[in-house]
Short mmCIF file of C-alpha atoms in Angstrom, two decimals:
data_model
loop_
_atom_site.label_atom_id
_atom_site.label_comp_id
_atom_site.label_asym_id
_atom_site.label_seq_id
_atom_site.Cartn_x
_atom_site.Cartn_y
_atom_site.Cartn_z
CA MET A 1 -10.63 -21.70 -11.38
CA ASN A 2 -12.27 -20.98 -14.44
CA TRP A 3 -9.76 -18.81 -16.12
CA ASP A 4 -10.79 -17.25 -19.37
CA TRP A 5 -7.94 -15.87 -21.60
CA SER A 6 -10.33 -13.90 -23.86
CA ALA A 7 -11.54 -12.06 -20.64
CA VAL A 8 -7.62 -11.11 -20.44
CA GLY A 9 -7.60 -9.77 -23.89
CA ASP A 10 -10.77 -7.86 -23.31
CA PHE A 11 -9.30 -6.32 -20.25
CA MET A 12 -6.06 -5.24 -21.72
CA PRO A 13 -7.31 -1.73 -23.14
CA TYR A 14 -8.59 -1.04 -19.67
CA PHE A 15 -5.48 -1.94 -18.04
CA TRP A 16 -3.26 0.23 -20.24
CA ASP A 17 -5.45 3.31 -19.54
CA GLY A 18 -5.20 2.53 -15.78
CA LEU A 19 -1.41 1.94 -16.02
CA LEU A 20 -0.98 5.37 -17.59
CA VAL A 21 -2.89 7.05 -14.93
CA THR A 22 -1.22 5.09 -12.14
CA LEU A 23 2.34 6.13 -13.50
CA GLN A 24 1.15 9.77 -13.80
CA ALA A 25 0.08 9.63 -10.15
CA LEU A 26 3.16 8.29 -9.06
CA ALA A 27 5.36 10.54 -11.06
CA LEU A 28 3.53 13.72 -9.68
CA GLY A 29 3.24 12.36 -6.22
CA SER A 30 6.90 11.45 -6.13
CA LEU A 31 7.72 14.99 -7.34
CA ILE A 32 5.59 16.67 -4.77
CA SER A 33 6.91 14.46 -1.81
CA PHE A 34 10.53 14.82 -2.73
CA SER A 35 10.35 18.70 -3.06
CA LEU A 36 8.02 19.40 -0.18
CA GLY A 37 9.91 16.91 1.98
CA LEU A 38 13.16 18.87 1.31
CA VAL A 39 11.39 22.06 2.16
CA TRP A 40 10.35 20.69 5.37
CA ALA A 41 13.68 19.48 6.28
CA LEU A 42 15.17 22.79 5.74
CA LEU A 43 12.43 24.59 7.75
CA MET A 44 13.00 22.19 10.65
CA ARG A 45 16.78 23.37 10.64
CA THR A 46 16.03 26.89 10.89
CA PRO A 47 17.04 28.34 14.37
CA THR A 48 13.56 30.16 14.70
CA ARG A 49 11.13 28.31 16.98
CA TRP A 50 8.13 29.99 15.35
CA VAL A 51 9.02 28.26 12.22
CA GLN A 52 10.03 24.88 13.54
CA TRP A 53 7.03 24.54 15.91
CA PRO A 54 4.22 24.92 13.27
CA VAL A 55 6.18 22.71 10.49
CA GLY A 56 6.65 19.92 13.29
CA VAL A 57 2.86 20.06 14.19
CA VAL A 58 1.70 19.82 10.70
CA THR A 59 4.13 17.06 9.54
CA GLU A 60 3.30 14.90 12.77
CA PHE A 61 -0.34 15.35 11.99
CA VAL A 62 0.00 14.33 8.46
CA ARG A 63 2.32 11.48 9.21
CA ASN A 64 -0.09 10.12 11.89
CA THR A 65 -3.23 10.16 9.94
CA PRO A 66 -4.15 7.71 7.44
CA LEU A 67 -3.64 8.57 3.79
CA LEU A 68 -7.22 7.56 2.97
CA VAL A 69 -8.62 9.91 5.45
CA GLN A 70 -6.46 12.78 3.93
CA LEU A 71 -7.81 11.80 0.43
CA PHE A 72 -11.42 12.06 1.73
CA PHE A 73 -10.77 15.34 3.51
CA LEU A 74 -9.10 17.07 0.41
CA PHE A 75 -11.80 15.52 -1.97
CA TYR A 76 -14.94 16.00 0.00
CA VAL A 77 -14.38 18.45 2.69
CA LEU A 78 -12.30 21.29 0.91
CA PRO A 79 -15.12 21.90 -1.66
CA GLU A 80 -17.35 22.86 1.17
CA TRP A 81 -14.79 25.75 1.91
CA GLY A 82 -14.64 26.69 -1.77
CA LEU A 83 -11.44 24.86 -2.56
CA THR A 84 -12.16 22.46 -5.41
CA MET A 85 -9.62 20.32 -7.38
CA SER A 86 -9.81 17.63 -9.99
CA ALA A 87 -9.89 14.03 -8.71
CA MET A 88 -6.34 13.50 -10.17
CA ALA A 89 -5.06 16.69 -8.60
CA THR A 90 -6.60 15.72 -5.37
CA GLY A 91 -5.04 12.18 -5.19
CA THR A 92 -1.52 13.32 -6.31
CA LEU A 93 -1.34 16.05 -3.75
CA ALA A 94 -2.45 13.87 -1.01
CA ILE A 95 0.12 11.16 -1.90
CA GLY A 96 2.79 13.78 -2.39
CA LEU A 97 1.70 15.58 1.00
CA HIS A 98 1.41 12.35 2.99
CA TYR A 99 4.99 10.99 1.82
CA SER A 100 6.82 14.28 2.23
CA THR A 101 6.51 13.88 5.92
CA TYR A 102 8.51 10.67 5.69
CA THR A 103 11.00 11.94 2.93
CA MET A 104 11.51 14.91 5.31
CA GLN A 105 13.17 12.45 7.92
CA VAL A 106 15.14 11.06 5.11
CA TYR A 107 16.38 14.37 4.03
CA ARG A 108 17.22 15.20 7.72
CA ALA A 109 19.12 12.10 8.21
CA GLY A 110 21.18 12.71 5.20
CA ILE A 111 21.85 16.21 5.99
CA GLU A 112 23.12 15.26 9.62
CA ALA A 113 25.29 12.50 8.07
CA VAL A 114 27.39 15.13 6.29
CA PRO A 115 30.73 15.45 7.93
CA ALA A 116 31.18 18.48 10.15
CA GLY A 117 34.42 19.18 8.50
CA GLN A 118 32.29 19.90 5.17
CA TRP A 119 30.31 22.93 7.10
CA GLU A 120 33.80 24.09 8.59
CA ALA A 121 35.37 24.03 5.25
CA ALA A 122 32.53 26.14 3.76
CA THR A 123 32.73 28.53 6.55
CA ALA A 124 36.47 28.87 6.28
CA LEU A 125 36.13 29.69 2.46
CA ASN A 126 33.52 32.34 3.44
CA LEU A 127 30.79 30.76 1.23
CA PRO A 128 27.37 32.36 1.38
CA ARG A 129 24.92 30.29 3.22
CA VAL A 130 22.75 29.56 0.09
CA ARG A 131 25.67 28.41 -1.86
CA THR A 132 26.92 26.37 0.94
CA TRP A 133 23.58 24.48 1.03
CA ARG A 134 23.42 24.32 -2.99
CA ALA A 135 27.05 23.40 -3.68
CA VAL A 136 28.29 21.60 -0.66
CA ILE A 137 25.75 20.00 1.75
CA LEU A 138 22.64 19.20 -0.36
CA PRO A 139 24.76 17.27 -3.20
CA GLN A 140 26.44 15.03 -0.57
CA ALA A 141 23.18 14.56 1.48
CA VAL A 142 20.99 13.69 -1.54
CA ARG A 143 23.43 11.08 -2.67
CA ARG A 144 23.30 9.38 0.70
CA VAL A 145 19.44 9.38 0.82
CA VAL A 146 18.52 8.30 -2.84
CA PRO A 147 18.00 4.51 -1.82
CA ALA A 148 15.82 5.38 1.00
CA LEU A 149 13.74 7.78 -1.34
CA GLY A 150 13.39 4.98 -3.78
CA ASN A 151 11.75 2.75 -1.33
CA TYR A 152 9.02 5.33 -0.72
CA VAL A 153 8.38 5.43 -4.58
CA ILE A 154 7.53 1.81 -4.14
CA SER A 155 5.48 2.54 -1.30
CA MET A 156 3.63 5.32 -3.07
CA LEU A 157 3.02 3.04 -6.01
CA LYS A 158 1.42 0.36 -3.71
CA ASP A 159 -1.00 3.10 -2.31
CA THR A 160 -2.19 4.36 -5.77
CA PRO A 161 -5.19 2.10 -5.55
CA LEU A 162 -6.48 4.37 -2.80
CA LEU A 163 -7.11 6.94 -5.47
CA MET A 164 -9.95 4.82 -6.90
CA THR A 165 -12.02 6.08 -3.61
CA VAL A 166 -11.91 9.56 -5.01
CA THR A 167 -13.01 8.34 -8.70
CA VAL A 168 -9.49 8.24 -10.15
CA LEU A 169 -9.48 5.23 -12.39
CA GLU A 170 -6.01 3.88 -11.92
CA MET A 171 -5.13 0.18 -12.58
CA LEU A 172 -7.46 -1.25 -9.72
CA GLY A 173 -10.08 1.23 -10.81
CA ARG A 174 -9.98 0.04 -14.21
CA ALA A 175 -10.05 -3.62 -13.17
CA ARG A 176 -13.15 -2.81 -10.86
CA LEU A 177 -14.85 -1.16 -13.87
CA PHE A 178 -14.20 -4.01 -16.31
CA SER A 179 -15.53 -6.54 -13.50
CA GLN A 180 -18.70 -4.71 -13.13
CA GLU A 181 -19.18 -4.61 -16.98
CA HIS A 182 -18.10 -8.29 -17.90
CA PHE A 183 -18.84 -10.05 -14.61
CA ARG A 184 -15.34 -11.35 -14.58
CA PHE A 185 -13.11 -10.70 -11.51
CA THR A 186 -10.38 -13.25 -11.42
CA GLU A 187 -8.62 -12.24 -14.57
CA PRO A 188 -8.31 -8.48 -14.07
CA VAL A 189 -7.56 -8.59 -10.51
CA THR A 190 -4.76 -11.17 -11.40
CA VAL A 191 -3.29 -9.04 -14.05
CA ILE A 192 -3.21 -6.02 -11.80
CA GLY A 193 -1.47 -8.06 -8.96
CA VAL A 194 1.12 -9.07 -11.45
CA ALA A 195 1.76 -5.78 -12.83
CA PHE A 196 2.45 -4.25 -9.52
CA ILE A 197 4.95 -7.05 -8.85
CA VAL A 198 6.53 -6.27 -12.10
CA ILE A 199 6.68 -2.66 -11.73
CA SER A 200 7.83 -2.89 -8.25
CA SER A 201 10.60 -5.27 -9.16
CA LEU A 202 11.83 -3.21 -11.98
CA ALA A 203 11.89 -0.25 -9.59
CA SER A 204 13.93 -2.10 -7.12
CA VAL A 205 16.59 -3.33 -9.74
CA LEU A 206 16.92 0.34 -10.91
CA LEU A 207 17.39 1.62 -7.44
CA ARG A 208 20.02 -0.76 -6.72
CA THR A 209 21.82 0.10 -9.81
CA LEU A 210 21.62 3.70 -9.05
CA GLU A 211 22.87 3.11 -5.59
CA ARG A 212 26.07 1.33 -6.79
CA ARG A 213 26.73 3.86 -9.09
CA LEU A 214 26.41 6.72 -6.42
CA VAL A 215 28.61 4.95 -3.96
CA ARG A 216 31.55 4.95 -6.58
#
């Protein structure tokens, strides 16, 4: 393999730009998926069928269609209906919406794992329903599901290269751009691969540390 260290040095400005975009997309996508996933989970617990049924249909549809198809739909189809967003907004919304259907199941499992005695105690104290959720149920449920939510953060990180298909130049997009301009492919792709391994490993260590602290 003809490895050129000077090509690595030339690629680094591209890499840092791509890393910043990747982390931005990951942070915004995680925020959307965690927030929307909790909304889906709470709506699915409502006793009203006309709320449960459409939420179930939407989340099943999103979960069972590829993220790439959803990206293309949001970026290429919605503008024909007059709904236009920037490439970055489209990418982060697609990632957040897609993974919210998975975090929904995580939240549901966490809520169902809260002992029944906690619900009974809140009822005995005559706590309002909103306060019961905010002060009693959700704090216990979220603590239980943090490790699983963290795993989806890593999955979202590994899916950020798909944003390149809608013109978002994240790390892999920057590597492709550099390769086209300098006709060097080995160095930028290798650097990107190592970067994903390092970021995923650091995230895993942080998640294990957080999990140990929450268990105490």
